């Protein structure tokens, strides 16, 4: 048994899980992957920038035919978190157009996605509707 | 600026299932027919550019050459996602513009029947233990766990994003776009599917990625297309009949997605298309209002809507009203995808860029048969591939 590991390294676990982007120190462009350099300005220095956990669904789709190992249907979305675009599934709500709408307010949430041979859990993230939306 | 470049001969095979033919057979069939259409032979070609995305390392250009004539000329094998055919065309165009050759052959081919559309897959640890790897430090496959990487889902989000920004979209609206294209394909004997579909059928089809049902997605199929390009100076030495049927390439443009914040998580198919269109209209000296027909990259019904706007066929934000006005039906003011589009004519990836040009060229020549847009003089062909490449060609009827 180990401490849980995040599904991706831009997910920070802890009491208040959050996403952390690589931000270009020159122009402020944000990336979730490891960068050689900034796609916007070519700068090579980055700093860690926490991303707001609340956001708004800017686009979504309900995927009917999922890749192996992923339950379908599921809701894939692009969420605007205070000006940073984040890709992630909308969870904890039925996957239909009555329950997922453009512009709906959501917040980051985490959940276990499985356990490896050493008993270590991996933690994934998604976005859930904010009540009273 | 060098002289004009013309399409002298062009051909596409029937799109659909060709179980008895390999990619090289289909490509050779289209190439031989394009040469015959132009009234020229392989001996006169100075260059070949060819693409087959699923066989990108197989040297499809040399394979075709072995079937139709090994004349020792340079061959460029190109790969640029769904813009591969347009890239092949443009490669020949650049060789002619550079003055290296006066005639060349562009070929695109794909064998896609039965190809699935599932993504990379998610699930269990790659090894027995969760081990972060790759550029995201991921412990498992991300497709489906962090949004979707599948094309139907990506382009569904593109359409939904447009709806969020400008309003007016609905499942039914997107389905009506597919209804139009399936209806158009009934007049195209070379289309993979030639049956009209009712709105109920389209909306009732299996949901691939809301709001795109199966019949709102491009049809995976086999097919090839080829074109012979010629310089202006060389064309002047050819027969009157050849000159009459030649179609002018008034603009040939290729772009990629420039940086903007959100394109890192959802490919932006808008800006690079708008940039390509802007440059193409400038090059050709025509405006969207001059277009008699448009073949655009309707890889999904949701994509067609946003490209009305990107190609500036309507005012910015006006794509919904534009479609609802009936403008894009074949009897409308700007007929779009009268071939049936990728949704019904089919989408053999590397063939598509040249096939779209074939469609437009045939209308300009007055050779489009039952689906002829009467009096067509100017047309636009557009393709986009992720991520990312956009090709726009504007074609004009010969004055000869
Ligand atoms: Zn930068």
Short mmCIF file of C-alpha atoms and ligand atoms in Angstrom, two decimals:
data_model
loop_
_atom_site.label_atom_id
_atom_site.label_comp_id
_atom_site.label_asym_id
_atom_site.label_seq_id
_atom_site.Cartn_x
_atom_site.Cartn_y
_atom_site.Cartn_z
CA UNK A 1 0.00 0.00 0.00
CA UNK A 2 1.31 3.40 -0.94
CA UNK A 3 -0.07 6.88 -0.94
CA UNK A 4 -2.49 7.46 -3.83
CA UNK A 5 -0.96 8.65 -7.10
CA UNK A 6 -2.61 11.24 -9.37
CA UNK A 7 -3.69 10.04 -12.83
CA UNK A 8 -1.68 12.90 -14.37
CA UNK A 9 1.09 14.95 -12.87
CA UNK A 10 -0.79 18.22 -13.30
CA UNK A 11 -3.32 17.01 -10.72
CA UNK A 12 -2.23 17.93 -7.19
CA UNK A 13 -3.84 15.79 -4.50
CA UNK A 14 -4.30 16.76 -0.86
CA UNK A 15 -7.10 18.28 1.21
CA UNK A 16 -8.09 20.54 -1.67
CA UNK A 17 -7.11 18.91 -4.95
CA UNK A 18 -6.35 21.27 -7.81
CA UNK A 19 -4.88 21.36 -11.27
CA UNK A 20 -1.54 23.07 -11.76
CA UNK A 21 -0.41 24.31 -15.16
CA UNK A 22 3.06 25.11 -16.52
CA UNK A 23 2.94 28.84 -17.11
CA UNK A 24 5.37 30.62 -19.41
CA UNK A 25 7.16 33.27 -17.33
CA UNK A 26 7.50 35.48 -20.39
CA UNK A 27 3.98 35.59 -21.85
CA UNK A 28 1.75 33.76 -19.36
CA UNK A 29 0.63 30.99 -21.75
CA UNK A 30 -0.47 27.87 -19.87
CA UNK A 31 0.20 24.23 -20.71
CA UNK A 32 -0.67 20.98 -18.96
CA UNK A 33 2.05 18.91 -20.58
CA UNK A 34 5.83 19.06 -20.20
CA UNK A 35 7.17 21.74 -22.51
CA UNK A 36 10.42 22.16 -24.38
CA UNK A 37 9.39 25.74 -25.03
CA UNK A 38 6.33 27.95 -25.19
CA UNK A 39 4.17 27.56 -28.30
CA UNK A 40 3.17 31.20 -28.05
CA UNK A 41 6.47 33.03 -27.58
CA UNK A 42 9.25 30.42 -27.61
CA UNK A 43 10.20 31.17 -24.00
CA UNK A 44 11.88 28.33 -22.15
CA UNK A 45 11.10 29.19 -18.55
CA UNK A 46 7.98 28.04 -16.81
CA UNK A 47 6.47 28.39 -13.40
CA UNK A 48 3.71 26.35 -11.70
CA UNK A 49 0.34 28.10 -11.81
CA UNK A 50 -2.70 26.79 -9.91
CA UNK A 51 -5.88 26.70 -12.00
CA UNK A 52 -9.19 27.83 -10.42
CA UNK A 53 -11.28 24.78 -9.44
CA UNK A 54 -14.60 26.32 -10.47
CA UNK A 55 -15.46 26.72 -14.11
CA UNK A 56 -18.05 26.88 -16.85
CA UNK A 57 -18.74 24.27 -19.54
CA UNK A 58 -17.80 25.88 -22.86
CA UNK A 59 -18.30 22.78 -25.00
CA UNK A 60 -19.27 19.19 -24.41
CA UNK A 61 -20.15 15.98 -26.16
CA UNK A 62 -21.72 12.78 -24.95
CA UNK A 63 -19.52 9.99 -26.26
CA UNK A 64 -21.56 6.91 -27.07
CA UNK A 65 -18.76 4.61 -28.17
CA UNK A 66 -15.97 4.74 -25.64
CA UNK A 67 -12.47 3.31 -25.84
CA UNK A 68 -11.96 -0.06 -24.14
CA UNK A 69 -11.91 0.26 -20.35
CA UNK A 70 -14.05 3.42 -20.24
CA UNK A 71 -17.74 3.15 -19.39
CA UNK A 72 -20.05 4.67 -22.02
CA UNK A 73 -21.82 6.91 -22.51
CA UNK A 74 -19.71 9.55 -20.82
CA UNK A 75 -19.54 13.34 -21.06
CA UNK A 76 -16.35 14.90 -22.43
CA UNK A 77 -16.07 18.64 -22.03
CA UNK A 78 -14.00 21.77 -22.33
CA UNK A 79 -14.28 23.80 -19.14
CA UNK A 80 -13.29 27.44 -18.80
CA UNK A 81 -11.66 27.78 -15.37
CA UNK A 82 -11.16 31.51 -14.88
CA UNK A 83 -9.71 31.95 -18.36
CA UNK A 84 -7.78 28.70 -18.54
CA UNK A 85 -9.27 26.04 -20.82
CA UNK A 86 -9.30 22.58 -19.27
CA UNK A 87 -10.20 19.28 -20.88
CA UNK A 88 -12.06 16.88 -18.62
CA UNK A 89 -15.13 14.72 -18.22
CA UNK A 90 -18.31 15.96 -16.56
CA UNK A 91 -19.17 13.44 -13.83
CA UNK A 92 -21.72 12.87 -11.06
CA UNK A 93 -24.65 13.72 -13.31
CA UNK A 94 -26.61 11.66 -15.86
CA UNK A 95 -24.91 11.70 -19.29
CA UNK A 96 -27.73 13.28 -21.27
CA UNK A 97 -28.43 16.73 -22.75
CA UNK A 98 -31.06 17.43 -20.08
CA UNK A 99 -28.45 17.28 -17.34
CA UNK A 100 -25.41 18.69 -19.11
CA UNK A 101 -25.78 22.08 -20.75
CA UNK A 102 -23.58 24.71 -22.35
CA UNK A 103 -22.59 27.35 -19.83
CA UNK A 104 -23.37 25.19 -16.79
CA UNK A 105 -21.25 25.86 -13.69
CA UNK A 106 -19.02 23.01 -12.54
CA UNK A 107 -16.27 22.34 -10.02
CA UNK A 108 -13.27 20.04 -9.95
CA UNK A 109 -13.73 16.70 -8.23
CA UNK A 110 -11.52 13.64 -7.80
CA UNK A 111 -12.21 9.92 -7.52
CA UNK A 112 -10.32 6.62 -7.50
CA UNK A 113 -9.82 4.98 -10.90
CA UNK A 114 -8.27 1.70 -9.78
CA UNK A 115 -5.63 -0.07 -7.75
CA UNK A 116 -2.34 -1.51 -9.01
CA UNK A 117 -0.57 -4.74 -7.95
CA UNK A 118 0.98 -3.05 -4.90
CA UNK A 119 -2.41 -1.85 -3.71
CA UNK A 120 -1.73 1.76 -4.69
CA UNK A 121 -4.75 3.71 -5.81
CA UNK A 122 -4.70 6.08 -8.76
CA UNK A 123 -6.87 9.20 -8.49
CA UNK A 124 -8.56 10.76 -11.50
CA UNK A 125 -10.33 14.07 -11.89
CA UNK A 126 -13.47 15.38 -13.50
CA UNK A 127 -15.93 18.23 -13.15
CA UNK A 128 -19.29 17.99 -11.36
CA UNK A 129 -22.24 20.36 -11.52
CA UNK A 130 -22.39 22.98 -8.81
CA UNK A 131 -25.71 22.63 -6.93
CA UNK A 132 -28.39 25.24 -7.57
CA UNK A 133 -26.89 25.83 -11.01
CA UNK B 1 4.59 36.23 -59.05
CA UNK B 2 4.84 33.32 -61.45
CA UNK B 3 2.17 32.60 -64.03
CA UNK B 4 -1.10 30.81 -63.37
CA UNK B 5 -1.26 27.08 -62.82
CA UNK B 6 -4.09 25.03 -64.29
CA UNK B 7 -5.74 21.68 -63.73
CA UNK B 8 -5.42 19.90 -67.04
CA UNK B 9 -6.82 16.50 -66.10
CA UNK B 10 -8.53 15.19 -63.00
CA UNK B 11 -10.26 12.01 -61.88
CA UNK B 12 -11.69 10.27 -58.85
CA UNK B 13 -12.61 6.61 -58.48
CA UNK B 14 -15.96 5.60 -57.12
CA UNK B 15 -15.83 5.96 -53.35
CA UNK B 16 -17.02 2.98 -51.32
CA UNK B 17 -15.89 -0.58 -50.78
CA UNK B 18 -13.17 -1.96 -53.05
CA UNK B 19 -12.23 -5.24 -51.36
CA UNK B 20 -10.53 -6.58 -54.50
CA UNK B 21 -8.23 -3.59 -54.95
CA UNK B 22 -5.16 -2.47 -53.01
CA UNK B 23 -4.39 1.20 -52.41
CA UNK B 24 -1.87 1.17 -55.27
CA UNK B 25 -4.52 -0.21 -57.64
CA UNK B 26 -6.99 2.55 -56.79
CA UNK B 27 -4.31 5.25 -56.96
CA UNK B 28 -3.05 3.99 -60.32
CA UNK B 29 -6.60 3.83 -61.70
CA UNK B 30 -7.19 7.48 -60.74
CA UNK B 31 -3.76 8.57 -62.02
CA UNK B 32 -4.13 6.89 -65.42
CA UNK B 33 -7.60 8.37 -65.79
CA UNK B 34 -6.39 11.85 -64.82
CA UNK B 35 -3.64 11.67 -67.45
CA UNK B 36 -6.17 10.50 -70.06
CA UNK B 37 -8.59 13.25 -69.02
CA UNK B 38 -5.83 15.80 -69.67
CA UNK B 39 -4.80 14.18 -72.94
CA UNK B 40 -1.22 13.70 -71.75
CA UNK B 41 1.05 10.82 -70.74
CA UNK B 42 3.32 9.99 -67.83
CA UNK B 43 6.35 10.86 -70.03
CA UNK B 44 5.31 14.51 -69.90
CA UNK B 45 5.13 14.68 -66.10
CA UNK B 46 8.01 16.44 -64.36
CA UNK B 47 7.03 15.58 -60.80
CA UNK B 48 4.71 13.33 -58.76
CA UNK B 49 3.34 14.09 -55.29
CA UNK B 50 1.31 11.39 -53.59
CA UNK B 51 -0.24 10.61 -50.25
CA UNK B 52 -1.88 7.73 -48.42
CA UNK B 53 -2.14 8.48 -44.74
CA UNK B 54 -2.64 4.91 -43.54
CA UNK B 55 0.45 3.87 -45.56
CA UNK B 56 2.49 6.98 -44.90
CA UNK B 57 5.80 5.09 -44.83
CA UNK B 58 5.05 2.86 -47.84
CA UNK B 59 6.14 5.20 -50.63
CA UNK B 60 2.79 5.23 -52.40
CA UNK B 61 4.19 7.66 -55.00
CA UNK B 62 6.87 5.19 -56.13
CA UNK B 63 4.36 2.34 -55.99
CA UNK B 64 2.08 4.20 -58.39
CA UNK B 65 5.04 5.12 -60.59
CA UNK B 66 5.88 1.42 -60.98
CA UNK B 67 2.36 0.79 -62.24
CA UNK B 68 2.01 3.72 -64.60
CA UNK B 69 5.54 4.64 -65.71
CA UNK B 70 8.96 4.76 -64.07
CA UNK B 71 10.33 7.81 -65.80
CA UNK B 72 12.91 8.74 -63.16
CA UNK B 73 11.28 11.99 -62.09
CA UNK B 74 11.22 13.23 -58.49
CA UNK B 75 8.48 11.80 -56.28
CA UNK B 76 7.29 13.42 -53.07
CA UNK B 77 5.36 11.28 -50.60
CA UNK B 78 3.31 13.61 -48.44
CA UNK B 79 1.31 13.15 -45.24
CA UNK B 80 -0.72 15.93 -43.64
CA UNK B 81 -3.70 14.31 -41.92
CA UNK B 82 -6.99 14.93 -43.77
CA UNK B 83 -5.28 17.68 -45.78
CA UNK B 84 -2.92 15.14 -47.40
CA UNK B 85 -4.55 15.30 -50.85
CA UNK B 86 -4.59 19.09 -50.84
CA UNK B 87 -0.93 19.02 -49.78
CA UNK B 88 -0.03 16.72 -52.71
CA UNK B 89 -1.81 19.09 -55.09
CA UNK B 90 -0.02 22.06 -53.59
CA UNK B 91 3.37 20.34 -53.79
CA UNK B 92 2.98 19.94 -57.56
CA UNK B 93 1.71 23.51 -57.75
CA UNK B 94 4.83 24.80 -55.97
CA UNK B 95 7.15 22.87 -58.31
CA UNK B 96 5.42 24.47 -61.29
CA UNK B 97 5.39 27.92 -59.69
CA UNK B 98 9.10 27.56 -58.96
CA UNK B 99 9.70 26.95 -62.63
CA UNK B 100 11.26 23.51 -62.09
CA UNK B 101 8.65 21.66 -64.16
CA UNK B 102 5.76 22.55 -66.43
CA UNK B 103 3.53 19.57 -65.65
CA UNK B 104 3.03 17.29 -62.66
CA UNK B 105 0.77 14.66 -61.16
CA UNK B 106 -0.85 14.72 -57.69
CA UNK B 107 -2.41 11.56 -56.24
CA UNK B 108 -4.29 10.76 -53.03
CA UNK B 109 -5.60 7.36 -51.99
CA UNK B 110 -6.96 5.61 -48.90
CA UNK B 111 -8.29 2.17 -48.01
CA UNK B 112 -10.55 2.74 -45.04
CA UNK B 113 -13.55 0.41 -45.36
CA UNK B 114 -14.29 -1.18 -42.03
CA UNK B 115 -11.85 1.04 -40.14
CA UNK B 116 -13.11 1.62 -36.64
CA UNK B 117 -13.13 4.95 -34.92
CA UNK B 118 -12.13 4.03 -31.42
CA UNK B 119 -9.37 5.94 -29.71
CA UNK B 120 -6.22 4.75 -28.01
CA UNK B 121 -8.04 3.33 -25.03
CA UNK B 122 -7.77 3.80 -21.32
CA UNK B 123 -7.92 1.44 -18.41
CA UNK B 124 -5.36 -0.51 -16.48
CA UNK B 125 -1.79 0.43 -15.62
CA UNK B 126 0.58 -0.12 -18.54
CA UNK B 127 2.73 -2.19 -16.16
CA UNK B 128 1.71 -3.84 -12.86
CA UNK B 129 2.25 -0.58 -11.07
CA UNK B 130 0.94 2.91 -11.72
CA UNK B 131 3.92 4.62 -13.34
CA UNK B 132 3.66 8.16 -14.65
CA UNK B 133 4.83 8.43 -18.24
CA UNK B 134 4.67 10.69 -21.25
CA UNK B 135 4.25 14.42 -21.46
CA UNK B 136 1.34 14.49 -19.01
CA UNK B 137 2.91 12.14 -16.48
CA UNK B 138 -0.12 9.89 -16.97
CA UNK B 139 -0.44 6.54 -15.20
CA UNK B 140 -3.04 5.27 -17.68
CA UNK B 141 -4.51 6.04 -21.11
CA UNK B 142 -6.27 9.38 -21.04
CA UNK B 143 -8.69 9.12 -23.98
CA UNK B 144 -12.12 8.84 -22.38
CA UNK B 145 -10.81 9.60 -18.89
CA UNK B 146 -9.79 13.17 -19.59
CA UNK B 147 -12.22 14.28 -22.27
CA UNK B 148 -12.11 12.64 -25.67
CA UNK B 149 -9.49 12.36 -28.39
CA UNK B 150 -11.89 10.69 -30.83
CA UNK B 151 -12.60 12.77 -33.92
CA UNK B 152 -16.42 12.54 -33.62
CA UNK B 153 -16.16 13.89 -30.08
CA UNK B 154 -13.60 16.56 -30.89
CA UNK B 155 -15.69 17.93 -33.76
CA UNK B 156 -18.89 17.59 -31.73
CA UNK B 157 -17.32 19.92 -29.16
CA UNK B 158 -16.26 22.29 -31.93
CA UNK B 159 -19.90 22.61 -33.01
CA UNK B 160 -21.16 22.91 -29.44
CA UNK B 161 -18.61 25.62 -28.72
CA UNK B 162 -19.96 27.57 -31.70
CA UNK B 163 -23.47 27.13 -30.30
CA UNK B 164 -22.34 28.35 -26.89
CA UNK B 165 -20.74 31.45 -28.39
CA UNK B 166 -23.47 32.43 -30.84
CA UNK B 167 -26.60 30.47 -29.85
CA UNK B 168 -29.21 28.89 -32.08
CA UNK B 169 -27.75 25.41 -32.46
CA UNK B 170 -29.59 22.21 -31.58
CA UNK B 171 -29.34 18.48 -32.19
CA UNK B 172 -31.99 18.87 -34.88
CA UNK B 173 -30.18 21.73 -36.61
CA UNK B 174 -27.00 19.67 -36.95
CA UNK B 175 -29.05 16.70 -38.17
CA UNK B 176 -30.60 18.90 -40.87
CA UNK B 177 -27.12 19.61 -42.25
CA UNK B 178 -26.57 15.86 -42.66
CA UNK B 179 -30.04 15.57 -44.22
CA UNK B 180 -28.94 18.10 -46.87
CA UNK B 181 -25.73 16.29 -47.69
CA UNK B 182 -27.34 12.84 -47.87
CA UNK B 183 -29.97 14.34 -50.14
CA UNK B 184 -27.31 15.89 -52.41
CA UNK B 185 -25.50 12.54 -52.76
CA UNK B 186 -28.48 10.98 -54.56
CA UNK B 187 -27.26 12.79 -57.69
CA UNK B 188 -23.64 11.60 -57.36
CA UNK B 189 -23.00 8.14 -58.83
CA UNK B 190 -19.44 8.15 -57.41
CA UNK B 191 -20.59 8.68 -53.80
CA UNK B 192 -20.20 5.89 -51.23
CA UNK B 193 -23.85 6.37 -50.22
CA UNK B 194 -26.47 7.63 -52.65
CA UNK B 195 -29.63 7.33 -50.56
CA UNK B 196 -31.51 10.25 -49.08
CA UNK B 197 -32.11 10.01 -45.33
CA UNK B 198 -35.02 11.51 -43.40
CA UNK B 199 -34.43 13.72 -40.38
CA UNK B 200 -36.01 11.00 -38.22
CA UNK B 201 -33.60 8.37 -39.59
CA UNK B 202 -30.59 10.60 -39.02
CA UNK B 203 -31.61 11.60 -35.48
CA UNK B 204 -32.55 8.00 -34.67
CA UNK B 205 -29.20 6.56 -35.77
CA UNK B 206 -26.78 5.32 -33.09
CA UNK B 207 -25.28 8.26 -31.19
CA UNK B 208 -21.52 8.32 -31.77
CA UNK B 209 -20.77 11.58 -29.96
CA UNK B 210 -23.71 13.89 -29.20
CA UNK B 211 -24.89 15.70 -31.24
CA UNK B 212 -23.33 13.59 -34.04
CA UNK B 213 -25.13 10.33 -34.83
CA UNK B 214 -23.57 7.80 -37.20
CA UNK B 215 -25.07 9.34 -40.34
CA UNK B 216 -23.74 12.75 -39.28
CA UNK B 217 -20.16 11.41 -39.31
CA UNK B 218 -17.92 11.09 -42.37
CA UNK B 219 -18.16 7.72 -44.05
CA UNK B 220 -15.00 5.62 -43.87
CA UNK B 221 -14.48 4.18 -47.34
CA UNK B 222 -11.94 3.37 -50.06
CA UNK B 223 -11.13 5.72 -52.91
CA UNK B 224 -8.54 7.63 -54.86
CA UNK B 225 -8.28 10.89 -56.76
CA UNK B 226 -5.59 12.34 -59.00
CA UNK B 227 -4.91 15.56 -60.88
CA UNK B 228 -2.54 16.72 -63.60
CA UNK B 229 -1.38 20.31 -63.21
CA UNK B 230 0.15 22.41 -65.96
CA UNK B 231 1.87 25.80 -66.20
CA UNK B 232 0.25 28.66 -68.08
CA UNK B 233 3.05 28.73 -70.65
CA UNK B 234 2.77 25.01 -71.34
CA UNK B 235 -1.03 25.12 -71.53
CA UNK B 236 -0.79 27.73 -74.30
CA UNK B 237 1.01 25.12 -76.46
CA UNK B 238 -1.76 22.54 -76.07
CA UNK B 239 -4.90 22.00 -78.14
CA UNK B 240 -7.97 24.24 -77.98
CA UNK B 241 -9.95 21.36 -76.47
CA UNK B 242 -7.37 20.95 -73.67
CA UNK B 243 -7.32 24.69 -73.04
CA UNK B 244 -11.14 24.88 -72.89
CA UNK B 245 -11.39 22.15 -70.29
CA UNK B 246 -8.50 23.41 -68.16
CA UNK B 247 -9.52 24.87 -64.81
CA UNK B 248 -7.56 27.73 -63.30
CA UNK B 249 -6.20 27.37 -59.76
CA UNK B 250 -6.74 30.96 -58.68
CA UNK B 251 -5.65 30.34 -55.10
CA UNK B 252 -3.81 27.55 -53.32
CA UNK B 253 -3.26 28.02 -49.60
CA UNK B 254 -2.11 25.85 -46.71
CA UNK B 255 -2.18 27.00 -43.08
CA UNK B 256 -1.71 25.66 -39.55
CA UNK B 257 -3.34 26.58 -36.27
CA UNK B 258 -1.67 29.66 -34.77
CA UNK B 259 -1.29 29.94 -31.00
CA UNK B 260 -4.26 30.95 -28.91
CA UNK B 261 -5.03 29.95 -25.37
CA UNK B 262 -7.67 27.28 -25.86
CA UNK B 263 -6.13 25.44 -28.82
CA UNK B 264 -3.96 23.45 -26.45
CA UNK B 265 -6.94 21.45 -25.16
CA UNK B 266 -9.41 21.61 -28.07
CA UNK B 267 -7.89 21.95 -31.53
CA UNK B 268 -9.01 25.23 -33.04
CA UNK B 269 -10.33 24.44 -36.52
CA UNK B 270 -11.60 27.98 -36.92
CA UNK B 271 -8.67 30.36 -37.01
CA UNK B 272 -6.54 28.40 -39.47
CA UNK B 273 -9.53 28.01 -41.80
CA UNK B 274 -10.40 31.70 -41.59
CA UNK B 275 -6.75 32.60 -42.24
CA UNK B 276 -6.58 30.23 -45.22
CA UNK B 277 -9.81 31.61 -46.65
CA UNK B 278 -8.72 35.22 -46.20
CA UNK B 279 -5.45 34.57 -48.03
CA UNK B 280 -7.21 32.56 -50.74
CA UNK B 281 -9.75 35.31 -51.47
CA UNK B 282 -6.89 37.82 -51.68
CA UNK B 283 -4.84 35.59 -54.01
CA UNK B 284 -7.80 34.90 -56.29
CA UNK B 285 -9.21 38.39 -56.21
CA UNK B 286 -12.69 37.04 -55.54
CA UNK B 287 -14.97 37.21 -52.52
CA UNK B 288 -17.24 34.65 -50.90
CA UNK B 289 -20.19 36.26 -52.71
CA UNK B 290 -18.60 35.27 -56.04
CA UNK B 291 -18.60 31.54 -55.25
CA UNK B 292 -21.01 29.41 -57.28
CA UNK B 293 -20.33 26.33 -55.15
CA UNK B 294 -18.27 25.20 -52.16
CA UNK B 295 -16.97 21.78 -51.19
CA UNK B 296 -16.01 22.05 -47.53
CA UNK B 297 -14.69 19.59 -44.97
CA UNK B 298 -17.88 18.25 -43.36
CA UNK B 299 -16.06 15.45 -41.51
CA UNK B 300 -19.00 15.80 -39.11
CA UNK B 301 -22.26 17.75 -39.38
CA UNK B 302 -21.06 19.96 -36.51
CA UNK B 303 -17.95 20.87 -38.53
CA UNK B 304 -19.91 21.98 -41.60
CA UNK B 305 -21.74 24.61 -39.57
CA UNK B 306 -18.61 26.30 -38.22
CA UNK B 307 -16.95 26.33 -41.64
CA UNK B 308 -19.82 28.38 -43.15
CA UNK B 309 -18.58 31.04 -40.78
CA UNK B 310 -14.83 30.32 -41.15
CA UNK B 311 -15.02 30.51 -44.95
CA UNK B 312 -16.95 33.78 -44.54
CA UNK B 313 -19.95 32.50 -46.49
CA UNK B 314 -22.03 34.33 -43.85
CA UNK B 315 -21.43 37.20 -41.41
CA UNK B 316 -19.46 36.18 -38.30
CA UNK B 317 -21.77 34.31 -35.92
CA UNK B 318 -24.41 33.94 -38.62
CA UNK B 319 -23.97 30.29 -39.64
CA UNK B 320 -27.24 29.08 -38.13
CA UNK B 321 -29.33 31.71 -39.90
CA UNK B 322 -27.36 31.14 -43.08
CA UNK B 323 -28.12 27.42 -43.06
CA UNK B 324 -31.76 27.91 -42.08
CA UNK B 325 -32.23 30.30 -45.00
CA UNK B 326 -31.64 27.35 -47.33
CA UNK B 327 -28.53 29.01 -48.80
CA UNK B 328 -26.40 25.87 -48.73
CA UNK B 329 -28.83 23.52 -50.48
CA UNK B 330 -28.04 22.93 -54.16
CA UNK B 331 -30.77 25.37 -55.23
CA UNK B 332 -29.64 27.98 -52.69
CA UNK B 333 -27.43 31.04 -53.06
CA UNK B 334 -24.20 29.26 -52.03
CA UNK B 335 -24.55 25.51 -52.62
CA UNK B 336 -22.32 23.57 -50.21
CA UNK B 337 -21.27 19.95 -50.68
CA UNK B 338 -23.47 19.19 -53.66
CA UNK B 339 -21.36 16.02 -53.99
CA UNK B 340 -22.87 14.68 -50.77
CA UNK B 341 -19.87 15.77 -48.75
CA UNK B 342 -17.74 13.58 -46.53
CA UNK B 343 -20.86 12.43 -44.70
CA UNK B 344 -22.34 10.75 -47.77
CA UNK B 345 -19.88 10.87 -50.66
CA UNK B 346 -17.34 9.44 -48.21
CA UNK B 347 -13.95 10.30 -46.76
CA UNK B 348 -10.99 8.21 -47.97
CA UNK B 349 -8.68 10.57 -46.11
CA UNK B 350 -5.78 11.31 -48.50
CA UNK B 351 -8.08 11.25 -51.55
CA UNK B 352 -10.49 13.84 -50.13
CA UNK B 353 -8.47 16.98 -50.85
CA UNK B 354 -8.20 16.16 -54.55
CA UNK B 355 -11.75 14.76 -54.76
CA UNK B 356 -13.16 18.06 -53.48
CA UNK B 357 -11.24 19.84 -56.24
CA UNK B 358 -12.53 17.26 -58.76
CA UNK B 359 -16.11 18.07 -57.79
CA UNK B 360 -15.66 21.82 -58.16
CA UNK B 361 -13.68 21.44 -61.41
CA UNK B 362 -16.43 19.33 -62.96
CA UNK B 363 -19.05 21.97 -62.31
CA UNK B 364 -16.81 24.67 -63.79
CA UNK B 365 -16.32 22.53 -66.90
CA UNK B 366 -20.06 21.93 -67.12
CA UNK B 367 -19.42 18.19 -66.82
CA UNK B 368 -21.17 17.46 -63.51
CA UNK B 369 -24.13 15.66 -65.05
CA UNK B 370 -27.38 15.59 -63.08
CA UNK B 371 -25.97 17.63 -60.24
CA UNK B 372 -24.50 20.40 -62.40
CA UNK B 373 -24.78 23.84 -60.83
CA UNK B 374 -25.77 25.79 -63.92
CA UNK B 375 -23.36 28.44 -65.09
CA UNK B 376 -20.79 27.78 -62.34
CA UNK B 377 -17.70 29.93 -62.87
CA UNK B 378 -15.95 30.07 -59.46
CA UNK B 379 -15.75 27.48 -56.70
CA UNK B 380 -13.89 26.78 -53.48
CA UNK B 381 -12.54 23.50 -52.10
CA UNK B 382 -11.60 23.24 -48.42
CA UNK B 383 -10.08 20.52 -46.25
CA UNK B 384 -8.82 20.42 -42.71
CA UNK B 385 -6.80 17.83 -40.85
CA UNK B 386 -5.87 17.59 -37.17
CA UNK B 387 -3.82 18.82 -35.93
CA UNK B 388 -3.53 20.81 -37.81
CA UNK B 389 -3.48 21.66 -41.49
CA UNK B 390 -6.00 23.51 -43.62
CA UNK B 391 -6.02 23.64 -47.40
CA UNK B 392 -8.14 26.04 -49.45
CA UNK B 393 -8.19 26.07 -53.24
CA UNK B 394 -10.20 28.51 -55.35
CA UNK B 395 -10.86 27.39 -58.92
CA UNK B 396 -12.11 29.33 -61.93
CA UNK B 397 -13.56 28.35 -65.26
CA UNK B 398 -11.31 28.71 -68.28
CA UNK B 399 -11.88 31.76 -70.46
CA UNK B 400 -10.55 29.93 -73.53
ZN1 LIG C 1 5.36 32.25 -23.78
#
